[in-house]
Short mmCIF file of C-alpha atoms in Angstrom, two decimals:
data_model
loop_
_atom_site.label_atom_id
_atom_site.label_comp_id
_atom_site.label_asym_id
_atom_site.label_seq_id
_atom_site.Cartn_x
_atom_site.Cartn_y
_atom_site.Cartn_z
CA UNK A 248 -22.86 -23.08 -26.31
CA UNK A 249 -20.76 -22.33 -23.21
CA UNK A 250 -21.60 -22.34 -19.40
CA UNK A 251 -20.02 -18.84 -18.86
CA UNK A 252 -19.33 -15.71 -21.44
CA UNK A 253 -17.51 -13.52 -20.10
CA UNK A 254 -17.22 -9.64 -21.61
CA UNK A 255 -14.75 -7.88 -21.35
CA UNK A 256 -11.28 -9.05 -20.97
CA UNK A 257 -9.38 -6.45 -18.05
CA UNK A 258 -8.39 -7.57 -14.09
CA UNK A 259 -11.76 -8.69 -13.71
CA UNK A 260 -13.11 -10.47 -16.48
CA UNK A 261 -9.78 -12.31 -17.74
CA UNK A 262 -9.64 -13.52 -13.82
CA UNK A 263 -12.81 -14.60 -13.75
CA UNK A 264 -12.86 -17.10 -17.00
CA UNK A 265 -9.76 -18.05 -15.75
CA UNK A 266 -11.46 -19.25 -12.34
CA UNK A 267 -14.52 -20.43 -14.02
CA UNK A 268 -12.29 -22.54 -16.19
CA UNK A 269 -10.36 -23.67 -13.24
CA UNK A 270 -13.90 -24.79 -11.67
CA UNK A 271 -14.66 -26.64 -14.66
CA UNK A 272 -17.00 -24.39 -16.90
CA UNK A 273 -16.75 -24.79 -20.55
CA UNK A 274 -15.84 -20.30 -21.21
CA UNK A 275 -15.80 -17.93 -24.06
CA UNK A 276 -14.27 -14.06 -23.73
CA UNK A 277 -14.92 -11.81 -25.91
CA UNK A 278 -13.01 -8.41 -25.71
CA UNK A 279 -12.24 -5.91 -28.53
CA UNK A 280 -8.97 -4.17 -27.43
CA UNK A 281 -6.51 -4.08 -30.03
CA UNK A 282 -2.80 -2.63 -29.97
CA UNK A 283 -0.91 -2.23 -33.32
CA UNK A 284 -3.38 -4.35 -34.97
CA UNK A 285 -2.92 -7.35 -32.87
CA UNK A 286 -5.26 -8.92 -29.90
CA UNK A 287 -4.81 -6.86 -26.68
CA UNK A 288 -6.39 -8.20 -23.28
CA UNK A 289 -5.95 -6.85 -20.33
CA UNK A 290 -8.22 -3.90 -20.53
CA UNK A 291 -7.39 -0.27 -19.39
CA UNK A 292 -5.10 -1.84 -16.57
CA UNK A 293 -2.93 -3.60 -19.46
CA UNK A 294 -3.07 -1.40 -22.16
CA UNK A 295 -3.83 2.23 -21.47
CA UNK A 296 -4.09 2.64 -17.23
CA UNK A 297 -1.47 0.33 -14.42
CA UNK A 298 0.94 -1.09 -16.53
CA UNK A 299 1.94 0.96 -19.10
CA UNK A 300 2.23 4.53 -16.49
CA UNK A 301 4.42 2.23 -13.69
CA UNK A 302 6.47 1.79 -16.84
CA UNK A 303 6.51 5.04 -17.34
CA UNK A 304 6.85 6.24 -13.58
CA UNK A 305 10.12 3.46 -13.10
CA UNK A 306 11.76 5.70 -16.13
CA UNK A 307 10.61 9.03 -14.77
CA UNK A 308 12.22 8.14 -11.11
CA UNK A 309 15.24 6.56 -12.87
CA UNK A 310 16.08 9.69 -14.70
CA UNK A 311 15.39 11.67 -11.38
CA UNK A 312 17.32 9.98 -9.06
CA UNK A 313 20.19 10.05 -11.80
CA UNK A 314 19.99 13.42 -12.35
CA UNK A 315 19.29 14.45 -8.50
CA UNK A 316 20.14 11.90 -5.88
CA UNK A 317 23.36 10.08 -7.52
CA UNK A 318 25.88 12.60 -6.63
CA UNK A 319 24.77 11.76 -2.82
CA UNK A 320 26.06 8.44 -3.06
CA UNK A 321 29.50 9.42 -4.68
CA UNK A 322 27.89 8.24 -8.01
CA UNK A 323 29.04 11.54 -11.12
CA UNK A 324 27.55 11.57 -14.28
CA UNK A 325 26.66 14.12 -16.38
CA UNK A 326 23.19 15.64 -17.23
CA UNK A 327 21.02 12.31 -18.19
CA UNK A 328 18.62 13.14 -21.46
CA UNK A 329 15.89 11.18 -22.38
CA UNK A 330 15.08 9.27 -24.73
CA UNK A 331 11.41 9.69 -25.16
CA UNK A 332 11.03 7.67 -28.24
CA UNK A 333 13.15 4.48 -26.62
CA UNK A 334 11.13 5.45 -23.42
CA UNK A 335 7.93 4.92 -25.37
CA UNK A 336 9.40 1.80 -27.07
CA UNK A 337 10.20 -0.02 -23.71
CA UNK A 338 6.61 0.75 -22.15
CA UNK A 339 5.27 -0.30 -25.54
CA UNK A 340 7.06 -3.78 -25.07
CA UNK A 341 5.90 -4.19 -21.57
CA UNK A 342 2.39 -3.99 -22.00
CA UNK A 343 2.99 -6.32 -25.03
CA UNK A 344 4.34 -8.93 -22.63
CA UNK A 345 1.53 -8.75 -20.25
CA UNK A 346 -1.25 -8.94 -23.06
CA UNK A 347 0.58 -11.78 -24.08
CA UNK A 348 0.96 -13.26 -20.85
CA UNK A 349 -3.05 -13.53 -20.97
CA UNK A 350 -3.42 -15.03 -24.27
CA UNK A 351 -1.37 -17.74 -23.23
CA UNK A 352 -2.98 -17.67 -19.84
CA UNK A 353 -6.48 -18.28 -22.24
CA UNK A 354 -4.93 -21.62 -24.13
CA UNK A 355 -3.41 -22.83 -20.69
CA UNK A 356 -7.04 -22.80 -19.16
CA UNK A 357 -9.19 -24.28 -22.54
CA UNK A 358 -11.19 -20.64 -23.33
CA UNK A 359 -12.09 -19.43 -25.88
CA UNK A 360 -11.44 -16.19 -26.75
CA UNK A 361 -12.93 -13.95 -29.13
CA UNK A 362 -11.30 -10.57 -30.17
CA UNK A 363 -14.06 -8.67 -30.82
CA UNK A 364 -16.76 -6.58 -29.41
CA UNK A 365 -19.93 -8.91 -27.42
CA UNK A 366 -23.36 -7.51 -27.22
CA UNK A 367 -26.50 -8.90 -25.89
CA UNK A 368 -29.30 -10.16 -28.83
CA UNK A 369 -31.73 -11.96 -27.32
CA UNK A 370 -32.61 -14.09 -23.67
CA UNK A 371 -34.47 -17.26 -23.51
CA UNK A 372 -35.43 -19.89 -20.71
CA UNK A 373 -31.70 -21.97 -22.07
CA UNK A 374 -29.43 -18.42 -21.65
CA UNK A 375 -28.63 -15.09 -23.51
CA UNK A 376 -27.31 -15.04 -26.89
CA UNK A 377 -24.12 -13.18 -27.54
CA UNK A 378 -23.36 -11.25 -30.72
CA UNK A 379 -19.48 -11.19 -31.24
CA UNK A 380 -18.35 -8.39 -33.67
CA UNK A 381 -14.98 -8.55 -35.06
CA UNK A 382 -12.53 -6.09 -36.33
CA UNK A 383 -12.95 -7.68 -39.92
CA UNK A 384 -16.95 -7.37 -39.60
CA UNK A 385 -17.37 -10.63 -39.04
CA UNK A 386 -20.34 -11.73 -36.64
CA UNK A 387 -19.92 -14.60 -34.18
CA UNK A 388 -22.89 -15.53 -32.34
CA UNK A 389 -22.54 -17.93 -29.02
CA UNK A 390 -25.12 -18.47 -26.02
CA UNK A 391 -24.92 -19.14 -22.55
CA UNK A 392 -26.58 -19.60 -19.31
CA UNK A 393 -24.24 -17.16 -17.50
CA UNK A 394 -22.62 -13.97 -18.72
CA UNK A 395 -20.02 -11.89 -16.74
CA UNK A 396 -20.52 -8.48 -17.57
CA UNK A 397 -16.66 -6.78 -16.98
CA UNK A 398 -16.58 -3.77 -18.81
CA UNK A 399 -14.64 -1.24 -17.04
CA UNK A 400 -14.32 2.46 -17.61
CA UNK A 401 -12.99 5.20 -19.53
CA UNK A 402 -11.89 8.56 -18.63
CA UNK A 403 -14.55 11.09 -17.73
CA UNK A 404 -14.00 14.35 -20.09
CA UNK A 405 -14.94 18.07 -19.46
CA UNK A 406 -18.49 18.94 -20.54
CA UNK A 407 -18.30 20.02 -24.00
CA UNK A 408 -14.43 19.32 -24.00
CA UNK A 409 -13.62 16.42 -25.33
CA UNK A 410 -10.23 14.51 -26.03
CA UNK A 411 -7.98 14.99 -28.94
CA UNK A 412 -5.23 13.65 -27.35
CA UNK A 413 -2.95 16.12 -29.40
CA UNK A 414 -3.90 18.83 -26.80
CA UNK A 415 -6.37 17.67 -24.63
CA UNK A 416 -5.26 14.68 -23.50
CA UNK A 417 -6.90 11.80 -21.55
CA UNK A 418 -4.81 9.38 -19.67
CA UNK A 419 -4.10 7.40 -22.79
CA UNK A 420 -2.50 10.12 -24.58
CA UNK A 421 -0.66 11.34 -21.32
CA UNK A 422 1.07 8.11 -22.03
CA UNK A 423 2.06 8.70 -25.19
CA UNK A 424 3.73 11.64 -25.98
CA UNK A 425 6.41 12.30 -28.10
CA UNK A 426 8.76 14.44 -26.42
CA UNK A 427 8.49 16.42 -22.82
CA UNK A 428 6.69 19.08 -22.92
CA UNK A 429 7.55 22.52 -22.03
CA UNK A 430 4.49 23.30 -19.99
CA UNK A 431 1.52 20.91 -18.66
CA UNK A 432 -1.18 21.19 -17.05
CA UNK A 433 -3.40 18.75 -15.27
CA UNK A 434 -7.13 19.32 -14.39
CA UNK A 435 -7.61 17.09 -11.42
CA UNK A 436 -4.68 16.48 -8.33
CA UNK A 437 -6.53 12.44 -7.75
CA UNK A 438 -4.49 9.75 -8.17
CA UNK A 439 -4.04 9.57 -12.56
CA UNK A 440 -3.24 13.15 -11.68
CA UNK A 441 -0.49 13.12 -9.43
CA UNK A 442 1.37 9.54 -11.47
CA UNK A 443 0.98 11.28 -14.91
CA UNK A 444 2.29 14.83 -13.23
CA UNK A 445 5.45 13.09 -11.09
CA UNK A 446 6.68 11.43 -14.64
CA UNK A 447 6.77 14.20 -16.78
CA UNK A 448 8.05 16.71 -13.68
CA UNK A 449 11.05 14.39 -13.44
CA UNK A 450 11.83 14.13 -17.00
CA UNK A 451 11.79 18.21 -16.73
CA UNK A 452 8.06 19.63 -17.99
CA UNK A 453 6.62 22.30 -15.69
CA UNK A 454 4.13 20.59 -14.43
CA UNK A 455 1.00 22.68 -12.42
CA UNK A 456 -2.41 21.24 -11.65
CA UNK A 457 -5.85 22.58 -11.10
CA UNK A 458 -7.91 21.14 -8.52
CA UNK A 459 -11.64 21.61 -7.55
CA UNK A 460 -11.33 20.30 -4.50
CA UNK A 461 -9.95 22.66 -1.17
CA UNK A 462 -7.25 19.98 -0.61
CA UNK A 463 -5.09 17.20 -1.81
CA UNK A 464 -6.13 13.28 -1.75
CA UNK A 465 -9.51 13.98 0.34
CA UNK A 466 -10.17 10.54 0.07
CA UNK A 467 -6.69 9.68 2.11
CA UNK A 468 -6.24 9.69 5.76
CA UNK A 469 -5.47 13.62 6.60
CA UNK A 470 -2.16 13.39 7.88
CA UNK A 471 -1.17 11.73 4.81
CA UNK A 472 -2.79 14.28 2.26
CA UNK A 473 -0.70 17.23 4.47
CA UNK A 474 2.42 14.84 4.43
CA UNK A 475 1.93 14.24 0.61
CA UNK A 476 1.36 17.96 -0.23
CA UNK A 477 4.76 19.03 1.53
CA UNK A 478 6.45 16.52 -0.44
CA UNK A 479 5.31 16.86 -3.58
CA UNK A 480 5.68 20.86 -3.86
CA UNK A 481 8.87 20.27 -2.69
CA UNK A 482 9.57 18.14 -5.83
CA UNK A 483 8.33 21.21 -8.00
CA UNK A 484 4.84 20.27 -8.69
CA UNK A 485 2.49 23.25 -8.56
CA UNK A 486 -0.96 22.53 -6.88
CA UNK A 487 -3.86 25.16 -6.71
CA UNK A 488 -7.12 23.98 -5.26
CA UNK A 489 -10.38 25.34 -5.19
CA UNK A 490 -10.35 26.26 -8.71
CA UNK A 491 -13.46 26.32 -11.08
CA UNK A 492 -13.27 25.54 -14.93
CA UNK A 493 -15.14 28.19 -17.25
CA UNK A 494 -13.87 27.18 -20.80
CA UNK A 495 -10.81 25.60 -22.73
CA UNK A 496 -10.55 25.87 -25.90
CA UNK A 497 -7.55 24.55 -28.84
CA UNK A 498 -6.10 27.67 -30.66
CA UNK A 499 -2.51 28.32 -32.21
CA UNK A 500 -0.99 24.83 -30.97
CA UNK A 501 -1.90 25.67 -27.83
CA UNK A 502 -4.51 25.21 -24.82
CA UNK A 503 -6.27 27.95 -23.36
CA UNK A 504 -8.04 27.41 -19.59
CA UNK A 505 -10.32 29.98 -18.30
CA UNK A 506 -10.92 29.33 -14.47
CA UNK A 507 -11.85 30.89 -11.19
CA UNK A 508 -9.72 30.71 -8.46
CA UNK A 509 -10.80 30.05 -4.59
CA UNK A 510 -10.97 33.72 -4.07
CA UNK A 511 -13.62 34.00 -7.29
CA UNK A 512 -11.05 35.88 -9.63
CA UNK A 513 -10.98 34.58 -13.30
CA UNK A 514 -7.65 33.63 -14.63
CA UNK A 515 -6.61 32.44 -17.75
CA UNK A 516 -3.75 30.12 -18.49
CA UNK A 517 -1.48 28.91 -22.07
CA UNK A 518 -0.30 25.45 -22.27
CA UNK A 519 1.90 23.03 -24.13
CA UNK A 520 -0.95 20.06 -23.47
CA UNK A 521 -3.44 19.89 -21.10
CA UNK A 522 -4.63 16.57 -19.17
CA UNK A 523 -8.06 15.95 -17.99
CA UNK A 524 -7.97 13.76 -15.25
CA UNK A 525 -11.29 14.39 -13.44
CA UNK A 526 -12.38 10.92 -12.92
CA UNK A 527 -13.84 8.10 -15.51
CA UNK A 528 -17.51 6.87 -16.43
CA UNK A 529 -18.81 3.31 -16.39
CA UNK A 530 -17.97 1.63 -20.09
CA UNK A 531 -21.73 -0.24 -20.17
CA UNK A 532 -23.33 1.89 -23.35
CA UNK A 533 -21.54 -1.28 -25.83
CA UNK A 534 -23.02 -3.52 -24.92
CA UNK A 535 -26.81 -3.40 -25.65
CA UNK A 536 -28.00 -4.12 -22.21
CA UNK A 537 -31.58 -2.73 -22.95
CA UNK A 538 -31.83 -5.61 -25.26
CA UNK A 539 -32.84 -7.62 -22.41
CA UNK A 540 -33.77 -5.24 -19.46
CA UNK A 541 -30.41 -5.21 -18.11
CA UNK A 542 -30.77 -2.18 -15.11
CA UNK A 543 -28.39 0.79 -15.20
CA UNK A 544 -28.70 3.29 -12.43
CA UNK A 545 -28.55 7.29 -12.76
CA UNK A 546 -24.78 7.21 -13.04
CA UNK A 547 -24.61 4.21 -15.55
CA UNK A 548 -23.30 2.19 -13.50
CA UNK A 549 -25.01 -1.71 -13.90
CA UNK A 550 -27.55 -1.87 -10.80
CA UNK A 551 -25.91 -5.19 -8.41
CA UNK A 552 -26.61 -6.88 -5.31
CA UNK A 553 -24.02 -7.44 -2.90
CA UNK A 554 -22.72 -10.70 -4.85
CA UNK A 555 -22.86 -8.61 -7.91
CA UNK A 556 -25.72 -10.22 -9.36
CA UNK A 557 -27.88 -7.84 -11.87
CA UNK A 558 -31.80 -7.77 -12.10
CA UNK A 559 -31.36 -10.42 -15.14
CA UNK A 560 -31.01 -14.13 -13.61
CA UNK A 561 -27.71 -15.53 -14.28
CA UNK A 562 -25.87 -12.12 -15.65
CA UNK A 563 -23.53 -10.63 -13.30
CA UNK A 564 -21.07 -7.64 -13.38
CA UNK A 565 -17.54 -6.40 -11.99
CA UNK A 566 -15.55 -4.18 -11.26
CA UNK A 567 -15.36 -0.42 -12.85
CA UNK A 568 -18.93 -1.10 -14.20
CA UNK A 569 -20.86 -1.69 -10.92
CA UNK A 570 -20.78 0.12 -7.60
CA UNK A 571 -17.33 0.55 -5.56
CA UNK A 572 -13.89 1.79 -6.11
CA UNK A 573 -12.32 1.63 -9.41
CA UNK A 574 -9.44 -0.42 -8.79
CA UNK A 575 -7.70 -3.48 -10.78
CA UNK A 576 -7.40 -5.76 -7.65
CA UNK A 577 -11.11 -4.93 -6.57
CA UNK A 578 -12.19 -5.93 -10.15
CA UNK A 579 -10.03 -9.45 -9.70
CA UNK A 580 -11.76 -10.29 -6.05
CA UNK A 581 -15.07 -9.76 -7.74
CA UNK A 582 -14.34 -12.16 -10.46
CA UNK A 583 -13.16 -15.44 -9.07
CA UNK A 584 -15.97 -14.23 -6.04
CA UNK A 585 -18.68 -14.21 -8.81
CA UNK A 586 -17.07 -17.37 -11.26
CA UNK A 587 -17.57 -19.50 -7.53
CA UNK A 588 -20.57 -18.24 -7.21
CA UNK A 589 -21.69 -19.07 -10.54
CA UNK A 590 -21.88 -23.18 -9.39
CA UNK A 591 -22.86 -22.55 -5.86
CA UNK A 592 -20.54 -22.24 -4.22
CA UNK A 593 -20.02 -19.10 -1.08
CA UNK A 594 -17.89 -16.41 -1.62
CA UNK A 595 -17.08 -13.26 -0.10
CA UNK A 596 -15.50 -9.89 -1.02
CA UNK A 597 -14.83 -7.65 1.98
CA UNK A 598 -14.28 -4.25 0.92
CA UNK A 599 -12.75 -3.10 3.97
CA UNK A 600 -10.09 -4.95 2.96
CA UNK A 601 -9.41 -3.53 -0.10
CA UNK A 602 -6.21 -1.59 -0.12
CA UNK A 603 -5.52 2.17 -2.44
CA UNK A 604 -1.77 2.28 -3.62
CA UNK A 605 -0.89 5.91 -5.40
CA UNK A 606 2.51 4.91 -7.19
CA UNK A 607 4.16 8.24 -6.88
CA UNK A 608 7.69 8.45 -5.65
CA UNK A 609 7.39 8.42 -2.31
CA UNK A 610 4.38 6.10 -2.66
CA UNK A 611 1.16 6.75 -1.03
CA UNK A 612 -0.99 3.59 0.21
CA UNK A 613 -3.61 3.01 2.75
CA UNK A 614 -6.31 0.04 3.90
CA UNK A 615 -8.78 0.52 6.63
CA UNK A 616 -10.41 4.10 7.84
CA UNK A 617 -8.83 6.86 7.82
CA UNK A 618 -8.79 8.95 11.16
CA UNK A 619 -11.37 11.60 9.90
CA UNK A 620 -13.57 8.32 9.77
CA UNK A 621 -13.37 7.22 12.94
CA UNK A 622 -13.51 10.23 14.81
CA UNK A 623 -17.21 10.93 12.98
CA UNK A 624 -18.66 8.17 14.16
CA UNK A 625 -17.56 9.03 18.00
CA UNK A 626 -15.29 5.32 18.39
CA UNK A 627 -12.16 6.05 20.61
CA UNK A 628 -9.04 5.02 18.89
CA UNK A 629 -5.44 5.62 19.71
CA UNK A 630 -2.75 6.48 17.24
CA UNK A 631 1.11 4.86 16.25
CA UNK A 632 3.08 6.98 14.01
CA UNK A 633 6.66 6.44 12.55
CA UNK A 634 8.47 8.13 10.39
CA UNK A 635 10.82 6.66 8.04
CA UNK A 636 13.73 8.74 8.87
CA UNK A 637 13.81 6.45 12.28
CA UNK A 638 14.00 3.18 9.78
CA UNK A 639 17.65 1.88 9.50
CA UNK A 640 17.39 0.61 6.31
CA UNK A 641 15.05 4.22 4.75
CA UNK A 642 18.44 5.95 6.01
CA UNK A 643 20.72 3.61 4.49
CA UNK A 644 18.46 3.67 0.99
CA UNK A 645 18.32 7.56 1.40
CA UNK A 646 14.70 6.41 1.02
CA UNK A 647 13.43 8.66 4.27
CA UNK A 648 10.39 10.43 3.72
CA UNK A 649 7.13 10.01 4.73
CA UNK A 650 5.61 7.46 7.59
CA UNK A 651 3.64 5.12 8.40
CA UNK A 652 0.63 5.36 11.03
CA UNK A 653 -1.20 2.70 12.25
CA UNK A 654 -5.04 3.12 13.81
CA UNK A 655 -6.77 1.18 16.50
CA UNK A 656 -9.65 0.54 18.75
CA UNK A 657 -9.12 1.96 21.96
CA UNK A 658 -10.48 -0.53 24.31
CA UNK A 659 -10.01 -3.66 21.86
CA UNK A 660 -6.34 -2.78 20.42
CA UNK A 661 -7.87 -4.02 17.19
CA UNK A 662 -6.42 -2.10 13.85
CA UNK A 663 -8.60 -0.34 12.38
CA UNK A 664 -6.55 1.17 8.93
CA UNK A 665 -2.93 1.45 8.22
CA UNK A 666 -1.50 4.47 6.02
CA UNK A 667 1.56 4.81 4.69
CA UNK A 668 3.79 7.72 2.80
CA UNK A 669 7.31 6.58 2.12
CA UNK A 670 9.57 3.95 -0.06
CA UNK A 671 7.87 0.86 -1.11
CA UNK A 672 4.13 1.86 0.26
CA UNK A 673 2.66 -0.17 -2.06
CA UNK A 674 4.28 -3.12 -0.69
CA UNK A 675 4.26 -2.36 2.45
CA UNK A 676 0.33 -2.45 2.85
CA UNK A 677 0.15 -6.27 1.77
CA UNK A 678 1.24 -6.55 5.74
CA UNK A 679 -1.56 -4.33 7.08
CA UNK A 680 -4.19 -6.15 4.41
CA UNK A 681 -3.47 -9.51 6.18
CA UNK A 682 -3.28 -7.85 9.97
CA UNK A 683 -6.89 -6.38 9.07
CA UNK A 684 -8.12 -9.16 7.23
CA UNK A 685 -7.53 -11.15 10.42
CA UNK A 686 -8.62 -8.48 12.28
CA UNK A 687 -5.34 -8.70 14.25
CA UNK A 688 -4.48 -5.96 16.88
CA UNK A 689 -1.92 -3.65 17.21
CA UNK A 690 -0.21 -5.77 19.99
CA UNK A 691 -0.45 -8.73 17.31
CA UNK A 692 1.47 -7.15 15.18
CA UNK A 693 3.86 -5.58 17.49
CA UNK A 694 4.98 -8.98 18.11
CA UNK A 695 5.89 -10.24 14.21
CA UNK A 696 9.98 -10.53 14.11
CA UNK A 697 10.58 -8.10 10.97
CA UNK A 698 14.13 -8.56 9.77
CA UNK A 699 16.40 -6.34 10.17
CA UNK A 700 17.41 -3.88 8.32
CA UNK A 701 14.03 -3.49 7.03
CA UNK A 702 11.35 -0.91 5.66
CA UNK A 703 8.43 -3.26 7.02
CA UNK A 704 10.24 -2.44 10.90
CA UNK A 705 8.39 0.37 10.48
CA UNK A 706 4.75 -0.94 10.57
CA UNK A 707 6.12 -3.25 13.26
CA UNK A 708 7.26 0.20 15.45
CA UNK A 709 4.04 1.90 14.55
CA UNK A 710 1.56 -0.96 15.75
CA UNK A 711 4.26 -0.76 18.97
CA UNK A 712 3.56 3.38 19.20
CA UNK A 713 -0.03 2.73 19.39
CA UNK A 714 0.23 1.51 22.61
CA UNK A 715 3.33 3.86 23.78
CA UNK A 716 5.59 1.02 22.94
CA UNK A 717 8.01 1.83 19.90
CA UNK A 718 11.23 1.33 20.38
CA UNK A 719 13.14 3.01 17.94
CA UNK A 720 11.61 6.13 17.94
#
């Protein structure tokens, strides 16, 4: 008997035992990824998703910048090849490292961890009992008061297409091929779309994408989607929007995609490999929550309140699972939020704070609204762009695309989102989290001594250009 089970061992549920443990809960998790045969936490993140593609992207921009951007700095090689086998090898031995990071992470913090798959079996006025089923068919039952449900997602596939990932590839097998392709196309221009494209564009596939959608990153801030479609074609990737899927079908080794395009014209395309990135789907039909009423709404997603507690006293859920964006660090917040919660303690996720890093080269990232937000709801807001090609140390790097632009309140000067396009994005944003999380204003930040030469002068000159005050540009 435990005080918490957790299921489900990615971002979110391996963080939360961990905090429970730290809090001084007795904790089992119970996860059934496997790589090679041997235990694999960490989830999609680890295994299939974050890890293993910025392994994948660091080659990809290695090999580009080798091939493209040496000669620049008086550096002459010859043509680079790749290795795509040793390639695969060193992502394989990263992800290894991290899953075995968290198995030591588990002995560290006293939990118990089970390599299997959990399922509900039965509730009770004492807890919920946990079924356990193991790779060698073994069946390991354990019951607790509370149970952390944390069991991501998986890739959403075409209707009545699904994944070989021969030909049809989902995001897992767009991570594992065995050589670069000649052609490839991706269905979907979102974030898995544009990472898996940039990698194999670099290491030399002709890479063109399909998307539904009239424009690129609709979720972003628009000045970054226009800045980040300039860039990209530049690199070679083809983008057509407004496209509509009729059929794909496997035939002679290859992939054929009948679509309409945004005039209403059918075309028909033949690929190498095709990836579907059109999103992903709750992972909550393992778990046998109608065994004890758990509440799934029309999506599948698990039904929470606002501290992601479920209609079933003492079960609560995390992450991809439950309402909210699909991100790693989201999924982390939620667990040590819901492991404090769990012996009474307050906690708070703010959502607003949650930053969206796209790990393309130049990296995208944002926190806050966009400007297409705040001019809908009528707020007056002023505006402090930079670009990077006014940063001393983006010239020295030859690092000099993109920008960053920083949004805030009119009257109160308080920031109101940060985006970014350029080197290092995804770092970058840690210093707008903290200037929004303390709701800091533009003048605030204006003030911070950045050293110099620096890329993070550049958020400093931004918050400065909101109020007509940059100096370096």
């Amino acid at each position: 008997v435990y005080d918490v089970i957790v299921i489900g061992a990615g971002p979110g549920g391996y963080v939360a035992a961990i905090r429970a443990a730290q809090l001084g809960m007795r904790v089992c998790i119970v996860d059934d990824w496997e790589m090679d045969g041997k235990p694999a936490p960490g989830g999609t993140c680890t295994n299939v998703g974050c890890i293993p593609s910025k392994a994948l992207l660091s080659t990809g921009f290695l090999f580009e910048q080798i091939e493209n951007e040496a000669i620049r700095h008086g550096i002459k090689v010859g043509k680079p090849e790749i290795d795509v086998e040793k390639m695969m090898d060193r992502k394989k031995g990263v992800v290894r490292q991290t899953n075995d990071g968290i198995l030591y992470l588990f002995r560290k913090n006293k939990i118990d961890y089970i390599n299997g798959r959990g399922s509900f079996v039965s509730s009770d006025d004492s807890g919920y009992v946990i079924n356990a089923s193991t790779s060698n068919s073994d069946n390991i039952r354990i019951k607790a008061p509370n149970v952390i449900l944390a069991l991501g997602s998986k890739p959403r596939a075409l209707p009545g297409v699904p994944f070989d990932e021969k030909y049809i590839l989902s995001n897992t097998g767009a991570l594992a091929l065995k050589e670069v392709p000649k052609n490839l196309w991706i269905i979907g221009a979102g974030v898995i779309g544009l990472e898996r494209g940039c990698v194999w564009n670099w290491l030399g596939a002709d890479v063109r994408k399909l998307e539904a959608l009239p424009s690129l990153l609709g979720m972003a801030d628009e000045s970054i989607s226009k800045e980040a479609l300039k860039i990209f074609t530049k690199q070679g990737l083809s983008l057509t929007f407004g496209v509509k899927i009729e059929k794909v079908t496997v035939e002679d080794n290859r992939v054929s995609v009948v679509y309409q395009d945004s005039d209403g014209k059918a075309q028909e395309i033949w690929v190498e490999k095709l990836i579907v990135s059109i999103g992903r789907v709750p992972n909550t039909s393992t778990v046998d929550g109608a065994t004890v009423g758990l509440k799934l709404d029309d999506r599948g997603f698990i039904e929470v309140d606002a501290d992601c507690r479920t209609n079933l006293p003492g079960v609560w859920a995390i992450g991809d699972c439950v309402r909210g964006p699909m991100l790693a660090h989201k999924a982390e917040e939620e667990g040590v939020a819901v492991a404090e919660r769990i012996i009474g303690r307050r906690a708070f996720v703010d959502y607003d704070e949650i930053p969206a890093v796209i790990y393309t080269e130049p990296e995208v990232a944002w926190v806050g609204l966009t400007e297409q937000q705040i001019r809908s709801t009528g707020r007056k807001y002023k505006v402090g762009q930079i670009p990077f090609m006014a940063n001393g140390r983006a010239r020295a790097a030859d690092e000099t695309l993109g920008f960053v632009k920083v949004l805030a309140d009119a009257d109160s000067d308080e920031i109101l989102g940060v985006h970014i396009i350029g080197a290092g994005a995804g770092e970058l944003i840690a210093q707008a989290v903290q200037a929004i999380a303390f709701k800091a204003t533009a003048e605030d930040v204006g003030m911070m001594c950045q050293a110099h030469p620096s890329f993070s002068e550049a958020v400093k000159e931004a918050a400065l250009a909101a109020n007509k005050e940059a100096i370096n540009f």
